[in-house]
GROMACS .gro file of N, CA and C in nm:
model
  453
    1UNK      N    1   0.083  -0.119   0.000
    1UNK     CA    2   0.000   0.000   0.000
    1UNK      C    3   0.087   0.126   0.000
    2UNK      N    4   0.188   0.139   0.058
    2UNK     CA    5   0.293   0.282   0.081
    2UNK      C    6   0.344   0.245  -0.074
    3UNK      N    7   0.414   0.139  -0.132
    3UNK     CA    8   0.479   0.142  -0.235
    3UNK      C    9   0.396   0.209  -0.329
    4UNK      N   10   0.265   0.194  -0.356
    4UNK     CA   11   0.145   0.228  -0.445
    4UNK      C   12   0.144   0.371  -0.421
    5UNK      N   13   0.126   0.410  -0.287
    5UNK     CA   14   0.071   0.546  -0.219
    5UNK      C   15   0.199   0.633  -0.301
    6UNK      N   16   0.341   0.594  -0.266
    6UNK     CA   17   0.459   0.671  -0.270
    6UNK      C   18   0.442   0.683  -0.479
    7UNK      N   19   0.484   0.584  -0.552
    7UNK     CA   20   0.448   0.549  -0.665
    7UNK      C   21   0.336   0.684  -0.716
    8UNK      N   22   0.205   0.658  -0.684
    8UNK     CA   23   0.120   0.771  -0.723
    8UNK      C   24   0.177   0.930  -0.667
    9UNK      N   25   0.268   0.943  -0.629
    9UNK     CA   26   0.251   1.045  -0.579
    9UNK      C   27   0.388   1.114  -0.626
   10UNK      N   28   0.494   0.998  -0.683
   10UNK     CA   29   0.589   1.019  -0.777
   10UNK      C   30   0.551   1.066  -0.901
   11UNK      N   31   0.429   1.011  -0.958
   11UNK     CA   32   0.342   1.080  -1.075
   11UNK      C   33   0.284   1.191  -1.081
   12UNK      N   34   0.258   1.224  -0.980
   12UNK     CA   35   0.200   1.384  -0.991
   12UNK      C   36   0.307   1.492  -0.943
   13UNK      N   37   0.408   1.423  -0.933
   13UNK     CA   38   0.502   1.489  -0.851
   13UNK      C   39   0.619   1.517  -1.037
   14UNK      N   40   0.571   1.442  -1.114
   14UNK     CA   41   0.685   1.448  -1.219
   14UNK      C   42   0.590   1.528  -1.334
   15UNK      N   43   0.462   1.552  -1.275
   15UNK     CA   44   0.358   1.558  -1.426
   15UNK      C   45   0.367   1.727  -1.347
   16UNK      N   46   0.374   1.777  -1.187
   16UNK     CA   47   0.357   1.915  -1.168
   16UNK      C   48   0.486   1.984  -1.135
   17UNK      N   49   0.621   1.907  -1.113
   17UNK     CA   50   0.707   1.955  -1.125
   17UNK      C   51   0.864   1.924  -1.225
   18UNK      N   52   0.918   2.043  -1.252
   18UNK     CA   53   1.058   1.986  -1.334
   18UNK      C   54   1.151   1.901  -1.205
   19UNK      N   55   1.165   1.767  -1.247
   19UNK     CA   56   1.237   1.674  -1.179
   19UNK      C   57   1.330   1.642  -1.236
   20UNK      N   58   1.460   1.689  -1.253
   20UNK     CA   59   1.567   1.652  -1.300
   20UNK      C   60   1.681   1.537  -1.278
   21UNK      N   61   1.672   1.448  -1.166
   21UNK     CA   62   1.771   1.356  -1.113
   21UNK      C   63   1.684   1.310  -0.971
   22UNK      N   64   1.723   1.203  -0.985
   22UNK     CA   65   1.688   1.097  -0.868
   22UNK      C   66   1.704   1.189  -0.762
   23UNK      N   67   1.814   1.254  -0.715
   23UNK     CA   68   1.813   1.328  -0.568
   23UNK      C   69   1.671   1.418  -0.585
   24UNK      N   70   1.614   1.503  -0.679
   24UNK     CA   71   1.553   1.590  -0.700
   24UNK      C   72   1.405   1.533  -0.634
   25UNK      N   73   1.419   1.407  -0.667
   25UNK     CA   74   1.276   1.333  -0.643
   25UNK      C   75   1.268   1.250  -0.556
   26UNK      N   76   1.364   1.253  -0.494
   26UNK     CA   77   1.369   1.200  -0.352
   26UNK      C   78   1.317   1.311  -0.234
   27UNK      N   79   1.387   1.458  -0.270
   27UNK     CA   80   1.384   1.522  -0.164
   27UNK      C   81   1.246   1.577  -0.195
   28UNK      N   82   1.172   1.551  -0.320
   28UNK     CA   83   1.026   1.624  -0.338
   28UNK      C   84   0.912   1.510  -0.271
   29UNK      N   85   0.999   1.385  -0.248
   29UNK     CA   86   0.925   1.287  -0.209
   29UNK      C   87   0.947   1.328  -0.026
   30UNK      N   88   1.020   1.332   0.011
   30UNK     CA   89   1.040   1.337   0.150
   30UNK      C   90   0.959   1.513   0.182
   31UNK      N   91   0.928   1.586   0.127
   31UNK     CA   92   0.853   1.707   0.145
   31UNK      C   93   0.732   1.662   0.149
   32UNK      N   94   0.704   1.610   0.039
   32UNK     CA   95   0.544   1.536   0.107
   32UNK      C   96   0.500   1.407   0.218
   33UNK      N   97   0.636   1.388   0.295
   33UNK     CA   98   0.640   1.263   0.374
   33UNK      C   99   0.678   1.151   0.375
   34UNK      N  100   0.731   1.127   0.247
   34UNK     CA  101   0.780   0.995   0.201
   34UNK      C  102   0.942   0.977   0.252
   35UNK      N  103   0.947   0.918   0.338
   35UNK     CA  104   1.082   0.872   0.356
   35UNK      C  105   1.154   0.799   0.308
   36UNK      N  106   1.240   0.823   0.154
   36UNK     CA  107   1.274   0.693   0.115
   36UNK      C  108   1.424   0.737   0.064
   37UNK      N  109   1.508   0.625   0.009
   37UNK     CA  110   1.641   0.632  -0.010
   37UNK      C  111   1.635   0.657  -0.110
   38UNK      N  112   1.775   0.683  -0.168
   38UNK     CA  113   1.861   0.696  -0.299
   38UNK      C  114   1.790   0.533  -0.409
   39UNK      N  115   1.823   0.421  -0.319
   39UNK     CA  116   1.785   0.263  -0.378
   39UNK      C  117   1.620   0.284  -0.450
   40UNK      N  118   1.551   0.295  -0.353
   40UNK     CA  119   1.395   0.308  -0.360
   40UNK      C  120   1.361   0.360  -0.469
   41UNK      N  121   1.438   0.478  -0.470
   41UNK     CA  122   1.358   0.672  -0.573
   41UNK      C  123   1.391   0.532  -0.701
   42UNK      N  124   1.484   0.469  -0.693
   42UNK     CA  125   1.577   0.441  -0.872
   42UNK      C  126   1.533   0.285  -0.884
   43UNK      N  127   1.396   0.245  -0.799
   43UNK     CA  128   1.361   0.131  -0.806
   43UNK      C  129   1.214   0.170  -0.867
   44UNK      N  130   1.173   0.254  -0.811
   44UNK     CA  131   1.028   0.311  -0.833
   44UNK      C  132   1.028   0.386  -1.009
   45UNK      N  133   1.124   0.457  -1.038
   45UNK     CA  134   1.158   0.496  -1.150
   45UNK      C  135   1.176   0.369  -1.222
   46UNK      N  136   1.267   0.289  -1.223
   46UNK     CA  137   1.238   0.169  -1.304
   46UNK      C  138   1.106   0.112  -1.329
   47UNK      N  139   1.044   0.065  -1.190
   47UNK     CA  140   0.893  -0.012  -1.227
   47UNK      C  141   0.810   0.076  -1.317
   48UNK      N  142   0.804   0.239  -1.295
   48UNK     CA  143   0.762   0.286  -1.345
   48UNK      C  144   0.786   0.365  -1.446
   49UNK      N  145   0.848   0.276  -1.522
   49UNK     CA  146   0.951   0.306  -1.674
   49UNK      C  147   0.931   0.474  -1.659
   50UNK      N  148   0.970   0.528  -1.587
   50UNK     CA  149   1.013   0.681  -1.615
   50UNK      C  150   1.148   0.715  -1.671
   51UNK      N  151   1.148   0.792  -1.773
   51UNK     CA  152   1.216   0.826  -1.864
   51UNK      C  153   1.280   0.981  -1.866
   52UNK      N  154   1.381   1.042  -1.880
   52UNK     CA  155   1.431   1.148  -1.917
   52UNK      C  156   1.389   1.191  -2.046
   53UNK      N  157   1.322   1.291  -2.066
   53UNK     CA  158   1.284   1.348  -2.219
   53UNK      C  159   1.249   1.508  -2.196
   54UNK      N  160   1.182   1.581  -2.336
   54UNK     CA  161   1.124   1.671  -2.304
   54UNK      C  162   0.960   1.725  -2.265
   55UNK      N  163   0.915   1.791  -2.224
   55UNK     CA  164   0.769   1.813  -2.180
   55UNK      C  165   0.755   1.890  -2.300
   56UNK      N  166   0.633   1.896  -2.328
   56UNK     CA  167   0.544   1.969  -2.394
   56UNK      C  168   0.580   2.145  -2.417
   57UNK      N  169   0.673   2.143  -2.305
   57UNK     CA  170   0.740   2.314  -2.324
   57UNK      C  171   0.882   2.307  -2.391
   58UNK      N  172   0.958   2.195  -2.374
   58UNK     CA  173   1.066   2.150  -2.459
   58UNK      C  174   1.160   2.157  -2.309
   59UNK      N  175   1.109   2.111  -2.156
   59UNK     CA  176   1.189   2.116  -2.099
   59UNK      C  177   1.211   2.003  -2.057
   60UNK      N  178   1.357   1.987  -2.032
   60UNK     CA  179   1.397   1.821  -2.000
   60UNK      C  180   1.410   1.791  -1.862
   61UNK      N  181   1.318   1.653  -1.866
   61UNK     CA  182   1.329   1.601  -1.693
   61UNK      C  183   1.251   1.477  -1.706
   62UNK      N  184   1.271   1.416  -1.625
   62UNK     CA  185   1.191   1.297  -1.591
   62UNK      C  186   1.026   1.295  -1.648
   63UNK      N  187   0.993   1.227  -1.715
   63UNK     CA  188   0.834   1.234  -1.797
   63UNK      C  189   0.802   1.090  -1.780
   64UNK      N  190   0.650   1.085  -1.777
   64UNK     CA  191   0.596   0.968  -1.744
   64UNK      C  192   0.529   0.906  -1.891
   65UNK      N  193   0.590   0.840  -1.939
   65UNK     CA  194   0.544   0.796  -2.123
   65UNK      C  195   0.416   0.738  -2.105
   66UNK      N  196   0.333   0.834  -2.152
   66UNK     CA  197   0.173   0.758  -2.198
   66UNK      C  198   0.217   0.584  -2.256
   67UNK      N  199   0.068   0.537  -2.219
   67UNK     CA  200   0.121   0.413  -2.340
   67UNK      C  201   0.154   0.430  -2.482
   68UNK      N  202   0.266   0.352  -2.535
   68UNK     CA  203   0.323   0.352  -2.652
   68UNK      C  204   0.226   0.321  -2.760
   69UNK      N  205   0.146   0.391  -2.823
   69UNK     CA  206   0.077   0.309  -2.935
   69UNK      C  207   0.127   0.330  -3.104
   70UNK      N  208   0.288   0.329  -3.107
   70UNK     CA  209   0.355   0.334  -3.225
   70UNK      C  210   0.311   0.483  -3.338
   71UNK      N  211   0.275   0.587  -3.233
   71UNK     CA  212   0.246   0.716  -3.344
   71UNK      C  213   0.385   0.745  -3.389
   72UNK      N  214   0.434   0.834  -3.507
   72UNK     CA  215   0.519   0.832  -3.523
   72UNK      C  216   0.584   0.936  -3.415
   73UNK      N  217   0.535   1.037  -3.374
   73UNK     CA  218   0.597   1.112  -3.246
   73UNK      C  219   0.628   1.028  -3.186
   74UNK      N  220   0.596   0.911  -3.147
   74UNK     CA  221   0.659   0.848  -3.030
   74UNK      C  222   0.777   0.769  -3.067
   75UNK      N  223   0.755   0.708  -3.163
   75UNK     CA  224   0.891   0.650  -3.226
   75UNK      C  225   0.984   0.696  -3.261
   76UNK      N  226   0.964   0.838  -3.312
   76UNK     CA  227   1.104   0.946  -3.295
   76UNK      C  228   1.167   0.987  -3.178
   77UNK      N  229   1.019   0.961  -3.056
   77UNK     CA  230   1.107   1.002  -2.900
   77UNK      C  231   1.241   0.920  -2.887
   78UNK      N  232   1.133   0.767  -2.876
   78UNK     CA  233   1.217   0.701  -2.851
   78UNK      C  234   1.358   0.607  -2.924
   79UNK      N  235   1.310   0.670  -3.028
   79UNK     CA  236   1.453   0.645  -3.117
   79UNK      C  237   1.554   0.754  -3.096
   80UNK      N  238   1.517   0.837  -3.107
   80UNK     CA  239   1.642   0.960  -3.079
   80UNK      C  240   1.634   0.944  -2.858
   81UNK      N  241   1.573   0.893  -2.799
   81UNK     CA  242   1.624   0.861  -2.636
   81UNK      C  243   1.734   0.768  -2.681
   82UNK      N  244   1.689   0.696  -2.739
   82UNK     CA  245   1.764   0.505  -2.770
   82UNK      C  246   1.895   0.610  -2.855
   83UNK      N  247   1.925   0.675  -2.917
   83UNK     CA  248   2.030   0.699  -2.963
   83UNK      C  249   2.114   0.767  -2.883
   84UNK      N  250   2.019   0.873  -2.813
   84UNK     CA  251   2.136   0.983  -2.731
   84UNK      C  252   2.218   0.899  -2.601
   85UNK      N  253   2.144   0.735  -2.579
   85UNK     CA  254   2.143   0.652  -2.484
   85UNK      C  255   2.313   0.613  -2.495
   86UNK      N  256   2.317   0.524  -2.615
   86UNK     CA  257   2.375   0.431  -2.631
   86UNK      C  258   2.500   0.406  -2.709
   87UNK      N  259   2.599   0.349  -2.662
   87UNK     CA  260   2.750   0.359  -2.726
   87UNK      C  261   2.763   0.267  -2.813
   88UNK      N  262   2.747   0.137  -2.819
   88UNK     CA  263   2.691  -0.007  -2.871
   88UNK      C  264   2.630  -0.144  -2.831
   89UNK      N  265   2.642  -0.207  -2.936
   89UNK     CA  266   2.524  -0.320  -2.959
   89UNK      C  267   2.623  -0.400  -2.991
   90UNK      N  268   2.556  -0.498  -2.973
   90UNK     CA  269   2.614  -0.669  -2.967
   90UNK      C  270   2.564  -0.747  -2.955
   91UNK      N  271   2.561  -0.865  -2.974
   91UNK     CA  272   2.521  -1.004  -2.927
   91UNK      C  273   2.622  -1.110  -2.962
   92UNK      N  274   2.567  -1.259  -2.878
   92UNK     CA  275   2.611  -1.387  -2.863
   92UNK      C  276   2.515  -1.439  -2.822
   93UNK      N  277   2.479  -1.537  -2.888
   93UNK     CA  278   2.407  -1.646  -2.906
   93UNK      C  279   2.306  -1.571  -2.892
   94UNK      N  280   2.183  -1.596  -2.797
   94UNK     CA  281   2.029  -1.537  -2.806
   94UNK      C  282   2.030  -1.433  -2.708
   95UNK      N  283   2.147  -1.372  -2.695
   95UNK     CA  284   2.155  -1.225  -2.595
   95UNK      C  285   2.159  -1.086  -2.651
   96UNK      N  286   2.131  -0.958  -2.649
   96UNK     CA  287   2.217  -0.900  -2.691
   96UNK      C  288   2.248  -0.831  -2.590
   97UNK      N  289   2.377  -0.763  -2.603
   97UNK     CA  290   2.387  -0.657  -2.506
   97UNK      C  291   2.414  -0.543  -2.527
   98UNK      N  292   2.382  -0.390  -2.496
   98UNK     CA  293   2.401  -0.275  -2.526
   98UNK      C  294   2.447  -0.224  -2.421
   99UNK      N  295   2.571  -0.135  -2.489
   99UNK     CA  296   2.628  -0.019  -2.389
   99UNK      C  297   2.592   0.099  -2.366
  100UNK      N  298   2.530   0.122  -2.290
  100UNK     CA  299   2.544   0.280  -2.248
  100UNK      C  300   2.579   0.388  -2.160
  101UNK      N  301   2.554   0.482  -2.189
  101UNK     CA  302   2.638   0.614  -2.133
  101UNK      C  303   2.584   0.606  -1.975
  102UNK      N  304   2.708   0.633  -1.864
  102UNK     CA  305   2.642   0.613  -1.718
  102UNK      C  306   2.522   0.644  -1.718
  103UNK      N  307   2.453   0.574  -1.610
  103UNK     CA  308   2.307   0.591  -1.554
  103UNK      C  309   2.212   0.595  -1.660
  104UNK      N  310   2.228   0.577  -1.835
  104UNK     CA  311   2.111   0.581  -1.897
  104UNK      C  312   2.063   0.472  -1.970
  105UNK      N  313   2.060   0.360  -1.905
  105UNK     CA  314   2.070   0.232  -1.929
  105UNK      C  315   1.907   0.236  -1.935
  106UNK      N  316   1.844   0.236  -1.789
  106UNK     CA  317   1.715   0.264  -1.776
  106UNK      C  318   1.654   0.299  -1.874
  107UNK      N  319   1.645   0.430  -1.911
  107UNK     CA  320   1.585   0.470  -2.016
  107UNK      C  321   1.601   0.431  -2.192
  108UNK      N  322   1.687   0.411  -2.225
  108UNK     CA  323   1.741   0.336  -2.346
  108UNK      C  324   1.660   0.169  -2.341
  109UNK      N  325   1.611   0.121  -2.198
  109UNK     CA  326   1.561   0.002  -2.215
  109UNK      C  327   1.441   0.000  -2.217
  110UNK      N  328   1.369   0.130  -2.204
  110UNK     CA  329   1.227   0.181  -2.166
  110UNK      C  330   1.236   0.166  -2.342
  111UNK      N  331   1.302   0.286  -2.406
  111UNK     CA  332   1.289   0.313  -2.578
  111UNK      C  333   1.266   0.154  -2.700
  112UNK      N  334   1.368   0.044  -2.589
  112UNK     CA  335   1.374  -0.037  -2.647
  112UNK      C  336   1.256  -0.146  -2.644
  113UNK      N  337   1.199  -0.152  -2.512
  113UNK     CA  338   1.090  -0.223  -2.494
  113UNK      C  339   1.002  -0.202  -2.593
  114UNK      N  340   0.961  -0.071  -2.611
  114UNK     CA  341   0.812  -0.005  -2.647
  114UNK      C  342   0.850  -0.017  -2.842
  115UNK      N  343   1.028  -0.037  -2.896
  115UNK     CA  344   1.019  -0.025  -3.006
  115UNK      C  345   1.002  -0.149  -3.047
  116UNK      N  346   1.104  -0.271  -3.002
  116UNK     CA  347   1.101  -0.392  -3.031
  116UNK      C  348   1.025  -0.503  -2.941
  117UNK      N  349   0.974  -0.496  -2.835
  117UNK     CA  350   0.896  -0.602  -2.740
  117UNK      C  351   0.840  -0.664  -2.794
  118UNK      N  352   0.790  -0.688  -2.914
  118UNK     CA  353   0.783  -0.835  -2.946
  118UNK      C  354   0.851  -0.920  -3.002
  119UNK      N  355   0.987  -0.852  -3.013
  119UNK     CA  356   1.059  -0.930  -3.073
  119UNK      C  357   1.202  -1.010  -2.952
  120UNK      N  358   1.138  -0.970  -2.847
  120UNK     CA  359   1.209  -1.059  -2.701
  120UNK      C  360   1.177  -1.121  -2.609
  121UNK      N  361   1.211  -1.186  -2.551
  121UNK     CA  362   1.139  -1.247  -2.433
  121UNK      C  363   1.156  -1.132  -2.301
  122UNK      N  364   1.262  -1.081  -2.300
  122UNK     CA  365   1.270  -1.015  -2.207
  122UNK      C  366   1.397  -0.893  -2.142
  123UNK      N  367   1.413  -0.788  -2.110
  123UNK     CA  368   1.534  -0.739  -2.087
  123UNK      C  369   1.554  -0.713  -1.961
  124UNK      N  370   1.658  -0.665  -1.913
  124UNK     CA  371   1.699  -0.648  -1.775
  124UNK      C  372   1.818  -0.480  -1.825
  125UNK      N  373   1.793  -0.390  -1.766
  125UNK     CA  374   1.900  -0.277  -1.740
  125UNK      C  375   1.968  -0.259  -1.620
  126UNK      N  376   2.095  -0.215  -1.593
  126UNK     CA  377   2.178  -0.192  -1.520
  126UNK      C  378   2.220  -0.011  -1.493
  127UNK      N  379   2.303   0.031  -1.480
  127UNK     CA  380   2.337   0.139  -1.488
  127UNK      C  381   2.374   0.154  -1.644
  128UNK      N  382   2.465   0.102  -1.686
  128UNK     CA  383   2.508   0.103  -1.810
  128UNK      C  384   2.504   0.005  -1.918
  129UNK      N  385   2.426  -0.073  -1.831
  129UNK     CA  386   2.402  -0.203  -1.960
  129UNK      C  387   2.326  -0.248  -1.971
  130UNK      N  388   2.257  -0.347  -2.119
  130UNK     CA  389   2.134  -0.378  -2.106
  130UNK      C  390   2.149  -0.511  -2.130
  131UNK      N  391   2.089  -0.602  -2.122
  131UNK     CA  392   2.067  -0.732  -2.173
  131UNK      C  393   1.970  -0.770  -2.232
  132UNK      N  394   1.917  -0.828  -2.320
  132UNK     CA  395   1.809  -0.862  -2.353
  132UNK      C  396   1.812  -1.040  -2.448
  133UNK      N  397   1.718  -1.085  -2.367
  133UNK     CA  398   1.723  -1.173  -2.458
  133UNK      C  399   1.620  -1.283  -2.523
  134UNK      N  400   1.674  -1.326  -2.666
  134UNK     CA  401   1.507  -1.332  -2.769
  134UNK      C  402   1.560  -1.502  -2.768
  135UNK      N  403   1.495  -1.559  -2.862
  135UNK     CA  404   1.437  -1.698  -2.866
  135UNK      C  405   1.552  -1.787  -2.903
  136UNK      N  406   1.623  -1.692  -2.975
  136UNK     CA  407   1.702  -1.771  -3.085
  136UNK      C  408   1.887  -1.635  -3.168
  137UNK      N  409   1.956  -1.711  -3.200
  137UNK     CA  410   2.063  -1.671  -3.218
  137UNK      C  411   2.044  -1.585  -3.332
  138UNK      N  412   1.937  -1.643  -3.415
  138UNK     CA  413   1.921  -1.552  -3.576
  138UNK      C  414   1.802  -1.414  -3.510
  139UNK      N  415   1.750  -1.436  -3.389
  139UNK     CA  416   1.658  -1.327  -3.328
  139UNK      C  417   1.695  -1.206  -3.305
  140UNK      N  418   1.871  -1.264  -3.253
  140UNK     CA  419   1.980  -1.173  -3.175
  140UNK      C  420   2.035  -1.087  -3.248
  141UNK      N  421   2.068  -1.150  -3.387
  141UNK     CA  422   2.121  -1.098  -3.461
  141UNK      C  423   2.055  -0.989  -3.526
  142UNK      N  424   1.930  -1.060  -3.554
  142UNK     CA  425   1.846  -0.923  -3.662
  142UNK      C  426   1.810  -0.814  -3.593
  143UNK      N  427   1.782  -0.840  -3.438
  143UNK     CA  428   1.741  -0.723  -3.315
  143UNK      C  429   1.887  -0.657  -3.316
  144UNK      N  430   1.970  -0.702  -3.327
  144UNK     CA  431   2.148  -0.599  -3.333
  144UNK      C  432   2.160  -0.545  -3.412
  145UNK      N  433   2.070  -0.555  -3.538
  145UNK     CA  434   2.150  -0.526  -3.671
  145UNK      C  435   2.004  -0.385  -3.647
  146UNK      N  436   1.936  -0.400  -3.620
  146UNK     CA  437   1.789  -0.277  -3.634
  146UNK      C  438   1.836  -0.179  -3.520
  147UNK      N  439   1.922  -0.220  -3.380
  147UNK     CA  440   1.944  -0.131  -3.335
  147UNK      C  441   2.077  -0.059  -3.333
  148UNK      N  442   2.152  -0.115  -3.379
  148UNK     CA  443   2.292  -0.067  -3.463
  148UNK      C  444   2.285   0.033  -3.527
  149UNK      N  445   2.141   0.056  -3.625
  149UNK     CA  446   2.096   0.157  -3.706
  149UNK      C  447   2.046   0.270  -3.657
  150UNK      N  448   2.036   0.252  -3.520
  150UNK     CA  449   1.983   0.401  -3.445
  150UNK      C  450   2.086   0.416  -3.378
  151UNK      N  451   2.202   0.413  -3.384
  151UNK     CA  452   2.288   0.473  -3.283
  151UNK      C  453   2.372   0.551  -3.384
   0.00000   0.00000   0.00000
């Protein structure tokens, strides 16, 4: 119930203010009562694929991505997120893995979900790295070779 409570309140907290970095939204979380750590703020941001982009005024901060329904605005977000993300791509066998620039692993795996998710079983992000991995070795390959092309 607090995880939910804190969660909703991270959303209105990113939709009414510019939130620029995890500390930012920690200490806007602890103003309204929420006592939580550095771990928590960057656990809650994950579940809740929050993303670095721009708002509607062209200012950049933490934004909460409507659902993805492939408009082309959205596929330019997240192709140019997925690019400004990422250093390279790779795979072995039915993995791939992508590098990216500190701390924007997260978000580069948010871009990637919403572009390719059906073409994986599943990914995991780190600070700087992503993993993902599809059915098969020829899966790996063709998902490397499509995102090779946005970087």
């Amino acid at each position: 119930m607090l995880k939910n409570n804190r969660q909703e309140k991270i959303i209105e907290l990113i939709k009414e203010q510019i939130i620029l970095t995890q500390e930012d939204l920690q200490n806007a979380l602890k103003k309204e009562g929420f006592n939580v750590t550095q771990s928590t703020v960057s656990r809650d941001i994950k579940e809740l694929r929050l993303v670095k982009g721009h708002d509607d005024l062209g200012n950049y901060r933490y934004i909460f991505p409507e659902s993805f329904d492939s408009s082309p605005k959205q596929v330019i977000h997240y192709s140019d997120l997925f690019a400004r993300s990422v250093k390279s791509v790779d795979y072995a066998l039915n993995n791939v893995v992508i590098k990216c620039h500190n701390g924007m692993a997260s978000s580069a795996c948010v871009a990637v979900d919403s572009l390719f998710g059906d073409r994986m079983l599943g990914s995991l992000a780190g600070d700087d790295t992503i993993i993902i991995v599809t059915r098969s070795e020829s899966d790996s390959a063709a998902l490397s070779t499509e995102l090779k092309k946005m970087i």
